[in-house]
Coordinates of C-alpha atoms in Angstrom, one line a residue:
Chain C
M8 CA -63.6 -117.9 -19.2
I9 CA -65.2 -116.4 -22.3
R10 CA -67.3 -113.2 -22.3
S11 CA -70.6 -115.0 -22.2
V12 CA -69.6 -117.1 -19.2
P13 CA -70.0 -115.2 -15.9
R14 CA -66.8 -114.6 -14.0
S15 CA -66.3 -113.7 -10.3
R16 CA -65.0 -110.3 -9.4
L17 CA -62.0 -111.8 -7.7
F18 CA -61.1 -113.7 -10.9
D19 CA -61.4 -110.6 -13.0
G20 CA -59.3 -108.6 -10.6
L21 CA -56.5 -111.2 -10.5
Y22 CA -56.6 -111.5 -14.3
L23 CA -56.2 -107.8 -14.7
A24 CA -53.4 -107.7 -12.2
Y25 CA -51.6 -110.4 -14.1
L26 CA -52.0 -108.5 -17.4
V27 CA -50.5 -105.4 -15.8
A28 CA -47.6 -107.3 -14.3
F29 CA -46.9 -109.0 -17.6
F30 CA -46.7 -105.7 -19.6
V31 CA -44.6 -104.1 -16.9
Y32 CA -42.3 -107.1 -17.2
L33 CA -42.2 -106.6 -21.0
A34 CA -41.5 -102.9 -20.8
L35 CA -39.3 -102.4 -17.8
P36 CA -35.9 -103.5 -19.3
L37 CA -36.3 -101.4 -22.4
L38 CA -37.6 -98.4 -20.5
V39 CA -34.7 -98.5 -18.1
T40 CA -32.2 -98.9 -20.9
A41 CA -33.6 -95.9 -22.7
V42 CA -33.8 -93.6 -19.6
F43 CA -30.2 -94.2 -18.5
A44 CA -29.0 -93.0 -21.9
F45 CA -29.7 -89.6 -20.5
N46 CA -28.1 -89.9 -17.0
D47 CA -25.3 -87.5 -16.4
A48 CA -23.1 -90.1 -14.7
P49 CA -20.4 -92.5 -16.0
F50 CA -22.3 -95.7 -15.2
P51 CA -25.9 -96.6 -16.1
S52 CA -27.1 -97.0 -12.5
L53 CA -28.8 -95.1 -9.8
P54 CA -28.6 -92.5 -8.3
W55 CA -29.9 -90.2 -11.0
K56 CA -27.5 -87.4 -11.5
G57 CA -29.5 -85.2 -13.9
F58 CA -30.4 -85.0 -17.6
S59 CA -27.6 -84.9 -20.1
L60 CA -27.1 -85.5 -23.9
D61 CA -23.4 -86.2 -23.4
W62 CA -23.7 -89.8 -24.3
F63 CA -25.0 -88.9 -27.7
F64 CA -23.1 -85.7 -28.6
A65 CA -20.0 -85.3 -26.3
D66 CA -16.9 -85.1 -28.5
G67 CA -14.4 -86.6 -26.1
S68 CA -12.8 -83.4 -24.9
E69 CA -14.1 -83.8 -21.3
G70 CA -13.5 -87.5 -21.0
R71 CA -16.8 -88.5 -22.4
T72 CA -17.3 -89.7 -26.0
G73 CA -20.8 -89.7 -27.2
L74 CA -22.2 -92.1 -29.7
F75 CA -22.0 -89.7 -32.7
H76 CA -18.3 -89.2 -32.1
D77 CA -17.4 -92.8 -31.4
D78 CA -15.7 -94.0 -34.5
G79 CA -15.6 -97.6 -33.5
L80 CA -19.4 -97.7 -33.0
L81 CA -20.2 -95.7 -36.1
T82 CA -18.0 -98.0 -38.3
A83 CA -19.7 -101.0 -36.8
L84 CA -23.1 -99.4 -37.5
W85 CA -22.1 -98.9 -41.2
V86 CA -20.9 -102.5 -41.4
S87 CA -24.2 -103.8 -40.0
G88 CA -26.1 -101.6 -42.5
K89 CA -24.2 -103.0 -45.4
I90 CA -24.7 -106.6 -44.3
A91 CA -28.4 -106.0 -43.6
F92 CA -28.8 -104.4 -47.1
W93 CA -27.4 -107.4 -48.9
V94 CA -29.2 -109.9 -46.7
T95 CA -32.5 -108.1 -47.3
L96 CA -31.9 -108.0 -51.1
V97 CA -31.0 -111.6 -51.4
S98 CA -33.6 -113.0 -49.0
V99 CA -36.5 -111.0 -50.5
A100 CA -35.5 -112.1 -54.0
L101 CA -35.2 -115.7 -52.9
G102 CA -38.5 -115.3 -51.0
C103 CA -40.4 -114.2 -54.1
V104 CA -39.0 -117.0 -56.3
N105 CA -39.6 -119.6 -53.6
A106 CA -43.2 -118.4 -53.0
V107 CA -44.0 -118.8 -56.7
L108 CA -42.3 -122.1 -56.7
F109 CA -44.3 -123.5 -53.8
E110 CA -47.6 -121.8 -54.3
R111 CA -48.1 -121.8 -58.1
V112 CA -46.1 -124.6 -59.6
Q113 CA -46.9 -128.3 -59.4
F114 CA -44.0 -130.7 -59.5
R115 CA -42.9 -134.0 -58.1
G116 CA -41.2 -134.0 -54.7
K117 CA -42.7 -130.6 -53.8
E118 CA -43.7 -131.6 -50.3
F119 CA -40.3 -133.0 -49.7
L120 CA -38.6 -129.8 -50.8
Y121 CA -41.0 -127.7 -48.7
L122 CA -39.7 -129.5 -45.6
F123 CA -36.1 -128.6 -46.7
M124 CA -37.3 -125.0 -47.1
L125 CA -38.5 -125.0 -43.4
L126 CA -35.4 -126.8 -42.2
P127 CA -33.3 -123.6 -41.3
L128 CA -36.0 -122.7 -38.8
V129 CA -35.2 -125.7 -36.7
I130 CA -31.4 -125.4 -36.8
P131 CA -30.0 -123.3 -34.0
G132 CA -28.3 -120.1 -35.3
V133 CA -25.0 -120.9 -33.8
I134 CA -24.9 -124.2 -35.7
L135 CA -25.8 -122.5 -39.0
G136 CA -22.9 -120.2 -38.4
V137 CA -20.5 -122.9 -37.4
S138 CA -21.3 -125.2 -40.3
I139 CA -20.8 -122.4 -42.9
L140 CA -17.5 -121.5 -41.2
V141 CA -16.4 -125.1 -41.4
F142 CA -17.4 -125.6 -45.0
Y143 CA -16.2 -122.3 -46.6
S144 CA -13.3 -121.3 -44.4
G145 CA -12.1 -124.9 -44.4
M146 CA -12.4 -124.9 -48.2
A147 CA -10.3 -121.7 -48.4
N148 CA -7.7 -123.3 -46.1
D149 CA -7.5 -126.4 -48.3
V150 CA -7.3 -124.5 -51.6
S151 CA -4.6 -122.3 -50.1
A152 CA -2.6 -125.3 -48.9
A153 CA -3.0 -127.3 -52.2
W154 CA -2.7 -124.6 -54.9
G155 CA -1.6 -121.5 -53.0
I156 CA -4.7 -119.6 -54.2
E157 CA -6.2 -117.3 -51.5
L158 CA -10.0 -117.4 -51.5
D159 CA -10.3 -114.4 -49.1
L160 CA -14.0 -114.2 -49.9
F161 CA -14.5 -117.3 -47.9
R162 CA -12.5 -116.3 -44.9
P163 CA -14.5 -115.0 -41.9
G164 CA -15.8 -111.6 -42.9
M165 CA -18.8 -109.8 -44.5
T166 CA -19.5 -112.3 -47.2
L167 CA -19.7 -115.2 -44.8
V168 CA -21.9 -113.2 -42.5
V169 CA -24.3 -112.4 -45.3
M170 CA -24.4 -116.1 -46.4
G171 CA -25.0 -117.3 -42.8
Q172 CA -27.9 -114.8 -42.3
V173 CA -29.5 -115.5 -45.7
A174 CA -29.5 -119.2 -44.8
F175 CA -32.4 -118.7 -42.3
I176 CA -33.8 -115.3 -43.1
A177 CA -34.7 -116.5 -46.6
T178 CA -37.0 -119.1 -45.1
L179 CA -38.9 -116.3 -43.1
S180 CA -39.3 -114.1 -46.1
T181 CA -40.5 -117.0 -48.2
L182 CA -43.2 -117.8 -45.6
V183 CA -44.3 -114.1 -45.5
I184 CA -44.5 -113.7 -49.2
A185 CA -46.1 -117.2 -49.8
A186 CA -48.8 -116.4 -47.3
R187 CA -49.9 -113.4 -49.4
L188 CA -49.6 -115.2 -52.7
R189 CA -51.9 -118.0 -51.4
K190 CA -54.7 -115.4 -51.1
F191 CA -54.2 -114.2 -54.6
D192 CA -56.9 -115.0 -57.1
P193 CA -55.2 -116.6 -60.1
Q194 CA -58.2 -115.6 -62.3
L195 CA -56.8 -112.1 -62.2
E196 CA -53.7 -113.2 -63.8
E197 CA -55.6 -115.3 -66.3
A198 CA -57.7 -112.3 -67.2
A199 CA -54.5 -110.4 -68.0
L200 CA -53.3 -113.3 -70.1
N201 CA -56.6 -113.4 -71.9
L202 CA -56.4 -109.7 -72.6
G203 CA -53.1 -110.3 -74.4
A204 CA -50.4 -109.8 -71.8
T205 CA -47.4 -112.0 -71.9
P206 CA -46.8 -114.1 -68.7
L207 CA -44.0 -111.7 -67.8
V208 CA -46.1 -108.6 -68.2
A209 CA -49.0 -110.2 -66.3
W210 CA -46.6 -111.0 -63.5
F211 CA -45.2 -107.5 -63.2
T212 CA -48.6 -105.6 -63.7
V213 CA -50.9 -107.9 -61.8
T214 CA -49.2 -110.3 -59.4
L215 CA -46.3 -108.3 -58.2
P216 CA -48.4 -105.2 -57.1
W217 CA -50.6 -107.7 -55.1
L218 CA -47.5 -109.1 -53.4
L219 CA -45.9 -105.6 -52.8
P220 CA -47.2 -105.2 -49.2
S221 CA -45.8 -108.6 -48.2
I222 CA -42.5 -107.8 -50.0
F223 CA -42.2 -104.6 -48.0
G224 CA -43.1 -106.5 -44.8
A225 CA -40.5 -109.2 -45.6
A226 CA -37.9 -106.7 -46.4
A227 CA -38.4 -104.8 -43.1
M228 CA -38.3 -108.1 -41.2
A229 CA -35.2 -109.3 -43.0
F230 CA -33.4 -106.0 -42.4
L231 CA -34.2 -106.0 -38.7
M232 CA -33.4 -109.7 -38.2
S233 CA -30.1 -109.2 -40.0
F234 CA -29.2 -106.0 -38.1
E235 CA -30.0 -107.6 -34.7
N236 CA -28.6 -111.1 -35.3
F237 CA -25.8 -112.1 -33.1
N238 CA -25.6 -115.9 -32.9
T239 CA -24.9 -116.7 -36.5
T240 CA -22.9 -113.5 -37.0
V241 CA -20.5 -113.9 -34.2
M242 CA -19.2 -117.2 -35.7
L243 CA -18.5 -115.7 -39.1
T244 CA -17.4 -112.2 -38.5
G245 CA -13.9 -111.1 -39.4
S246 CA -12.0 -107.9 -38.5
D247 CA -14.9 -105.7 -39.7
T248 CA -17.3 -106.3 -36.7
P249 CA -21.0 -105.5 -37.1
L250 CA -22.8 -103.5 -34.4
T251 CA -24.1 -106.3 -32.3
V252 CA -20.7 -107.9 -32.0
A253 CA -19.0 -104.6 -31.3
L254 CA -21.6 -103.8 -28.6
F255 CA -21.1 -107.3 -27.1
N256 CA -17.3 -106.7 -26.9
R257 CA -17.9 -103.3 -25.2
L258 CA -20.3 -104.8 -22.8
R259 CA -17.8 -107.4 -21.7
E260 CA -15.3 -104.6 -20.9
G261 CA -17.9 -102.8 -18.8
S262 CA -21.0 -100.8 -19.4
T263 CA -21.2 -97.1 -20.0
P264 CA -24.2 -95.0 -20.9
V265 CA -22.9 -94.9 -24.5
L266 CA -24.3 -98.4 -24.8
N267 CA -27.6 -97.2 -23.6
A268 CA -27.5 -94.5 -26.2
V269 CA -26.8 -97.0 -29.0
A270 CA -29.6 -99.3 -27.7
L271 CA -32.0 -96.4 -27.7
M272 CA -31.1 -95.5 -31.3
L273 CA -31.6 -99.1 -32.3
M274 CA -35.0 -99.2 -30.6
V275 CA -36.1 -96.0 -32.2
G276 CA -34.8 -97.1 -35.6
S277 CA -36.7 -100.5 -35.4
A278 CA -39.9 -98.8 -34.2
L279 CA -39.8 -96.3 -37.1
L280 CA -39.2 -99.1 -39.6
A281 CA -42.1 -101.1 -38.1
L282 CA -44.4 -98.1 -38.1
L283 CA -43.5 -97.3 -41.7
V284 CA -44.3 -100.9 -42.9
M285 CA -47.6 -101.0 -40.8
G286 CA -48.6 -97.6 -42.2
R287 CA -48.0 -98.9 -45.8
S288 CA -49.8 -102.1 -45.3
S289 CA -52.9 -100.5 -43.7
R290 CA -53.4 -98.1 -46.6
Chain Z
M24 CA -43.5 -127.1 -76.9
K25 CA -45.6 -126.0 -74.0
S26 CA -44.3 -128.6 -71.7
S27 CA -40.7 -127.7 -72.5
V28 CA -41.5 -124.1 -71.7
S29 CA -43.0 -125.0 -68.3
R30 CA -40.0 -127.4 -67.7
L31 CA -37.7 -124.5 -68.3
S32 CA -39.6 -122.2 -66.0
L33 CA -39.7 -124.9 -63.3
W34 CA -36.0 -125.1 -63.5
L35 CA -35.6 -121.4 -63.5
L36 CA -37.6 -121.2 -60.3
L37 CA -36.0 -124.3 -58.8
T38 CA -32.4 -123.2 -59.3
P39 CA -32.2 -120.3 -56.8
F40 CA -34.0 -122.5 -54.2
L41 CA -31.6 -125.4 -54.7
L42 CA -28.5 -123.1 -54.7
W43 CA -29.7 -121.7 -51.4
I44 CA -30.6 -125.0 -49.7
V45 CA -27.6 -127.0 -51.0
L46 CA -24.8 -124.3 -50.7
L47 CA -25.9 -122.7 -47.5
V48 CA -27.6 -125.4 -45.5
L49 CA -27.0 -129.0 -46.7
L50 CA -23.3 -129.0 -47.8
P51 CA -22.1 -127.0 -44.7
H52 CA -23.9 -129.4 -42.4
L53 CA -22.6 -132.5 -44.1
Q54 CA -19.1 -131.0 -44.0
M55 CA -19.5 -130.3 -40.3
L56 CA -20.6 -133.9 -39.8
R57 CA -17.5 -135.1 -41.7
V58 CA -15.1 -132.9 -39.8
S59 CA -16.5 -134.2 -36.5
F60 CA -15.2 -137.6 -37.4
Q61 CA -11.7 -136.5 -38.4
V62 CA -8.9 -137.1 -36.0
R63 CA -5.9 -134.9 -36.4
E64 CA -2.8 -137.1 -35.9
S65 CA -0.2 -134.5 -36.8
W66 CA -0.3 -131.1 -38.6
D67 CA -1.0 -132.6 -42.0
T68 CA -2.3 -136.1 -41.5
I69 CA -5.9 -136.9 -40.7
A70 CA -7.5 -140.2 -39.7
W71 CA -11.1 -141.1 -39.2
G72 CA -12.4 -141.9 -35.7
V73 CA -14.8 -141.1 -33.0
E74 CA -12.3 -139.5 -30.6
Q75 CA -14.2 -136.2 -30.4
Y76 CA -17.4 -138.0 -29.4
Q77 CA -15.5 -140.1 -26.9
N78 CA -14.2 -136.8 -25.4
F79 CA -17.7 -135.7 -25.0
F80 CA -18.8 -138.7 -23.0
T81 CA -15.6 -139.0 -20.9
E82 CA -15.3 -135.4 -20.0
S83 CA -18.1 -134.8 -17.6
Y84 CA -17.9 -131.1 -18.1
Y85 CA -19.2 -131.5 -21.7
W86 CA -22.1 -133.8 -21.1
R87 CA -23.1 -132.1 -17.9
T88 CA -23.4 -128.8 -19.7
F89 CA -25.2 -130.6 -22.5
V90 CA -27.8 -132.1 -20.2
R91 CA -28.1 -128.9 -18.3
T92 CA -28.7 -126.8 -21.4
G93 CA -31.3 -129.3 -22.6
V94 CA -33.2 -129.4 -19.3
M95 CA -33.1 -125.7 -18.7
S96 CA -34.3 -125.1 -22.3
L97 CA -37.3 -127.4 -21.8
F98 CA -38.1 -125.8 -18.5
T99 CA -37.9 -122.3 -20.0
T100 CA -40.2 -123.4 -22.9
F101 CA -42.7 -124.7 -20.4
L102 CA -42.6 -121.6 -18.3
T103 CA -43.0 -119.4 -21.3
L104 CA -46.1 -121.3 -22.4
L105 CA -47.6 -121.0 -18.9
I106 CA -46.9 -117.3 -18.8
A107 CA -48.0 -116.6 -22.3
F108 CA -51.2 -118.6 -22.4
P109 CA -53.4 -116.4 -20.2
I110 CA -52.1 -113.3 -22.1
A111 CA -52.9 -114.9 -25.5
W112 CA -56.3 -115.9 -24.2
Y113 CA -57.1 -112.4 -23.0
I114 CA -56.0 -110.9 -26.3
A115 CA -57.8 -113.4 -28.5
R116 CA -61.0 -113.9 -26.5
L117 CA -61.6 -111.2 -23.9
A118 CA -60.3 -108.0 -25.2
R119 CA -62.5 -106.1 -27.7
G120 CA -62.0 -103.7 -30.5
R121 CA -59.1 -101.3 -30.3
S122 CA -57.7 -102.6 -27.0
K123 CA -57.2 -106.0 -28.7
G124 CA -54.9 -104.6 -31.4
I125 CA -53.1 -102.4 -29.0
L126 CA -52.4 -105.2 -26.5
F127 CA -51.2 -107.4 -29.4
L128 CA -48.8 -104.6 -30.6
A129 CA -47.6 -104.1 -27.0
C130 CA -46.5 -107.7 -27.0
L131 CA -44.4 -107.0 -30.0
I132 CA -42.7 -103.9 -28.7
P133 CA -39.8 -105.6 -26.9
F134 CA -38.8 -107.3 -30.1
W135 CA -38.0 -104.0 -31.8
A136 CA -34.8 -104.2 -29.7
S137 CA -32.2 -106.9 -30.3
E138 CA -31.5 -109.7 -27.9
L139 CA -28.3 -107.9 -26.8
V140 CA -30.3 -104.8 -25.8
R141 CA -32.9 -106.8 -24.0
T142 CA -30.2 -108.6 -22.0
Y143 CA -28.5 -105.4 -21.3
G144 CA -31.7 -104.0 -19.9
W145 CA -32.0 -106.9 -17.5
M146 CA -28.4 -106.5 -16.5
I147 CA -29.1 -102.9 -15.5
L148 CA -32.1 -104.0 -13.5
L149 CA -30.6 -107.0 -11.7
R150 CA -27.0 -106.4 -11.0
E151 CA -25.5 -105.4 -7.7
S152 CA -25.5 -101.7 -8.5
G153 CA -28.7 -102.1 -10.4
L154 CA -32.2 -100.7 -10.0
F155 CA -33.8 -103.5 -8.1
S156 CA -31.0 -103.6 -5.6
S157 CA -31.3 -99.8 -5.1
W158 CA -35.0 -99.9 -4.7
L159 CA -34.8 -102.7 -2.2
Q160 CA -32.4 -100.7 -0.1
A161 CA -34.5 -97.5 -0.4
L162 CA -37.5 -99.4 0.8
G163 CA -35.4 -100.7 3.7
W164 CA -35.9 -104.4 2.7
A165 CA -32.2 -104.9 2.2
D166 CA -29.2 -103.7 4.2
G167 CA -26.7 -103.7 1.5
P168 CA -26.4 -104.2 -2.3
V169 CA -28.1 -107.3 -3.5
E170 CA -26.7 -109.3 -6.4
M171 CA -29.5 -110.8 -8.5
L172 CA -27.6 -111.3 -11.7
Y173 CA -25.2 -114.1 -12.5
N174 CA -27.4 -117.1 -11.4
D175 CA -29.7 -119.5 -13.0
V176 CA -32.9 -117.7 -12.1
A177 CA -31.6 -114.6 -13.8
V178 CA -30.8 -116.6 -16.9
I179 CA -34.3 -118.1 -17.0
V180 CA -35.9 -114.7 -16.5
G181 CA -33.9 -113.4 -19.5
L182 CA -34.6 -116.5 -21.6
V183 CA -38.4 -116.4 -21.0
Y184 CA -38.4 -112.7 -21.9
N185 CA -36.7 -113.5 -25.2
G186 CA -39.1 -116.3 -26.0
L187 CA -42.4 -114.7 -25.1
L188 CA -43.3 -113.1 -28.4
F189 CA -42.7 -116.3 -30.3
M190 CA -45.2 -118.0 -27.9
V191 CA -47.8 -115.3 -27.8
V192 CA -48.2 -114.8 -31.5
P193 CA -49.0 -118.4 -32.6
L194 CA -51.2 -118.8 -29.5
V195 CA -53.3 -115.7 -30.3
T196 CA -53.5 -116.8 -34.0
T197 CA -55.0 -120.2 -33.1
L198 CA -57.1 -119.1 -30.2
D199 CA -58.6 -116.3 -32.4
G200 CA -60.0 -118.9 -34.8
M201 CA -61.8 -120.9 -32.0
D202 CA -65.6 -121.0 -32.0
E203 CA -66.8 -119.8 -28.6
N204 CA -69.9 -122.1 -28.9
L205 CA -67.5 -125.0 -28.3
V206 CA -66.5 -123.5 -24.9
E207 CA -70.1 -122.7 -24.1
A208 CA -71.2 -126.2 -25.0
G209 CA -68.5 -127.5 -22.7
Y210 CA -69.9 -125.5 -19.8
D211 CA -73.5 -126.3 -20.6
L212 CA -72.7 -130.0 -20.6
G213 CA -71.5 -129.6 -17.0
G214 CA -67.7 -129.2 -17.5
G215 CA -65.8 -127.1 -15.0
H216 CA -63.0 -124.7 -15.9
G217 CA -60.4 -127.5 -15.8
T218 CA -62.4 -129.9 -17.9
V219 CA -63.2 -127.3 -20.6
L220 CA -59.6 -126.2 -20.7
R221 CA -58.3 -129.7 -21.0
E222 CA -60.9 -131.2 -23.3
I223 CA -61.7 -128.2 -25.6
V224 CA -59.3 -125.3 -25.5
V225 CA -56.0 -127.1 -25.3
P226 CA -56.8 -129.6 -28.2
W227 CA -58.0 -126.7 -30.3
A228 CA -54.9 -124.6 -29.6
M229 CA -52.5 -127.5 -30.1
P230 CA -51.0 -126.3 -33.4
G231 CA -50.2 -122.9 -31.9
I232 CA -48.9 -124.5 -28.7
V233 CA -46.6 -126.8 -30.6
S234 CA -45.3 -124.2 -33.0
G235 CA -44.7 -121.7 -30.2
C236 CA -42.9 -124.4 -28.1
I237 CA -40.7 -125.5 -31.0
V238 CA -39.6 -121.9 -31.8
V239 CA -39.0 -121.0 -28.2
F240 CA -37.1 -124.2 -27.5
M241 CA -34.9 -123.7 -30.5
L242 CA -34.2 -120.1 -29.6
T243 CA -33.4 -121.0 -26.0
L244 CA -31.2 -124.0 -26.8
G245 CA -29.3 -122.0 -29.3
S246 CA -29.1 -118.8 -27.3
Y247 CA -25.6 -117.5 -26.5
L248 CA -25.9 -113.9 -25.2
T249 CA -28.3 -114.3 -22.4
P250 CA -26.7 -117.3 -20.6
I251 CA -23.2 -115.8 -21.0
L252 CA -24.0 -112.3 -19.9
M253 CA -26.6 -113.1 -17.2
G254 CA -25.3 -116.5 -16.0
G255 CA -22.8 -117.1 -13.2
K256 CA -19.6 -119.1 -13.2
D257 CA -21.5 -122.4 -12.9
S258 CA -24.1 -121.7 -15.5
A259 CA -22.3 -122.8 -18.6
W260 CA -24.3 -123.1 -21.8
F261 CA -23.6 -125.6 -24.6
T262 CA -23.3 -123.0 -27.4
E263 CA -20.6 -121.3 -25.3
Q264 CA -18.5 -124.5 -25.5
I265 CA -19.0 -124.7 -29.3
F266 CA -17.9 -121.1 -29.5
T267 CA -14.8 -121.8 -27.3
Q268 CA -13.7 -124.7 -29.4
F269 CA -14.0 -122.9 -32.7
I270 CA -12.9 -119.3 -31.9
T271 CA -10.6 -119.6 -28.9
R272 CA -9.0 -123.1 -29.2
F273 CA -9.2 -123.5 -33.0
N274 CA -10.2 -127.1 -32.4
W275 CA -12.6 -127.4 -35.2
E276 CA -13.0 -131.2 -35.0
Q277 CA -14.1 -131.0 -31.4
G278 CA -16.3 -128.0 -32.1
A279 CA -17.9 -129.7 -35.0
A280 CA -18.7 -132.8 -32.9
L281 CA -20.3 -130.6 -30.2
G282 CA -22.3 -128.8 -33.0
V283 CA -23.5 -132.1 -34.4
L284 CA -24.6 -133.2 -30.9
L285 CA -26.5 -130.0 -30.3
L286 CA -28.2 -130.4 -33.6
V287 CA -29.1 -134.0 -32.8
L288 CA -30.5 -133.0 -29.4
S289 CA -32.7 -130.2 -30.9
S290 CA -33.9 -132.4 -33.8
V291 CA -34.8 -135.3 -31.5
I292 CA -36.7 -133.0 -29.1
V293 CA -38.6 -131.2 -31.9
W294 CA -39.4 -134.6 -33.5
L295 CA -40.6 -136.0 -30.2
G296 CA -42.7 -132.9 -29.6
L297 CA -44.4 -133.3 -33.0
K298 CA -45.0 -137.0 -32.5
I299 CA -46.5 -136.7 -29.0
S300 CA -48.8 -133.9 -30.0
G301 CA -49.7 -135.5 -33.3
Q302 CA -48.7 -132.5 -35.4
S303 CA -46.5 -132.1 -38.5
L304 CA -43.8 -129.7 -39.1
R305 CA -45.6 -128.4 -42.2
K306 CA -48.8 -127.7 -40.3
V307 CA -47.2 -125.9 -37.3
M308 CA -44.5 -123.9 -39.2
G309 CA -45.7 -123.4 -42.8

């Protein structure tokens, strides 16, 4: 089964067929979604009625509203963008601090705390969302009932969504940044200190530049995960629905090629972000 | 002086971590546990009790869905492992040079789209007016539209699809580090394919297998979109019930109890998986 062990032709042929089938399985749903964004028909299904850009640009005058004229979707996109921005900022900052804490500092109980750091990975996203809803929204209810103070911040809405997403995305960004910091040679930092730099200057001129690729990687990952998250978000969202929740609601009403158009834009956006990060890190 | 400075910096580094873990993870979960034991007697009086948990065991709908979700998640995880292993093996051991990197990237591509988009793609393919149905009719293999969506097979196809990446990546990582001499030695000593796989490859890949299985199992157990959108009337998923209690019925106490039960189920299975395979959470996740 390895290169140096002889294999039969039949085995090789079957293996190849399996590989091809696997990648077709991976690509097919996305390909189909993308292609039907251009179908000139009111439903994303066969037969093919011809190529059209209506589902992106139609302004609603002929009964079709394209993505770029659909206020509901555009607002949702903006909400998702804001949420993802804050989640990225907080998770990456937390990730940097946690990475230093777990890779460079020795203290009692470190192993124990490290397990807590990993904990959000083994909690289902729905439960993370629900528990934050119960705690903060319940608190807002209690405070309102007892003292008449309205803590609107802790009602379902953007703040809670950001908190819920940070709860697990921070673990992932910590792991990404810590993996890079582990490969850092502490002697470089010591050299900077010996040459008269203060610890803070050494950190910003030596360690941080070393971490930068992983920080970009973690930021891109955090942004995508936040943008695409549904399970945690759906429990915490208020009246300002983010894109995934808005799409889900549309999908339950019935599918139109506008959804395909949004899906295609999302795929292209993620692909560009991923390429950007890979391009940076390979330089 | 020096020790007080390092103490200070330790606390400076520790504070954000503690705020995050305590405020966003620990306290909310403890509160959820507490609420699950509250029994609402009237609109402003609350007693303690296990009523919600009793409901779970007496209402067969709850625990049937619970068992179903658990069993189907285990099955999906196992299936994902079976499908992903040959792929990971090919990428890690048989592909060379550029094709290795390209194949690995190709595995990642579906995950540039969100779970919602992936599920939507499968709906377009599988439903009655979908592509597969049209193709079958065009080929003359079916007389009328065929409904392939809204059943358990469709749900599992979608769930496996969602989990594949999280299985392939850890498998490729561990298999990549394996010394081929071990495999050759296995064959030289007279082992067949089965023996070499069982005695050498699988033990070596165990950390990757366990970490992939844990992540896929967690994702599947906690998934909401795929079972709801692709499942039929009888394919209820446990997360759906939690959602219903919280959002539709405003019965937080019952919802919290169901949430605690799901969390217990996932923790027990992850713990069992680690114990049986002799791995630790730190080794497979960190």
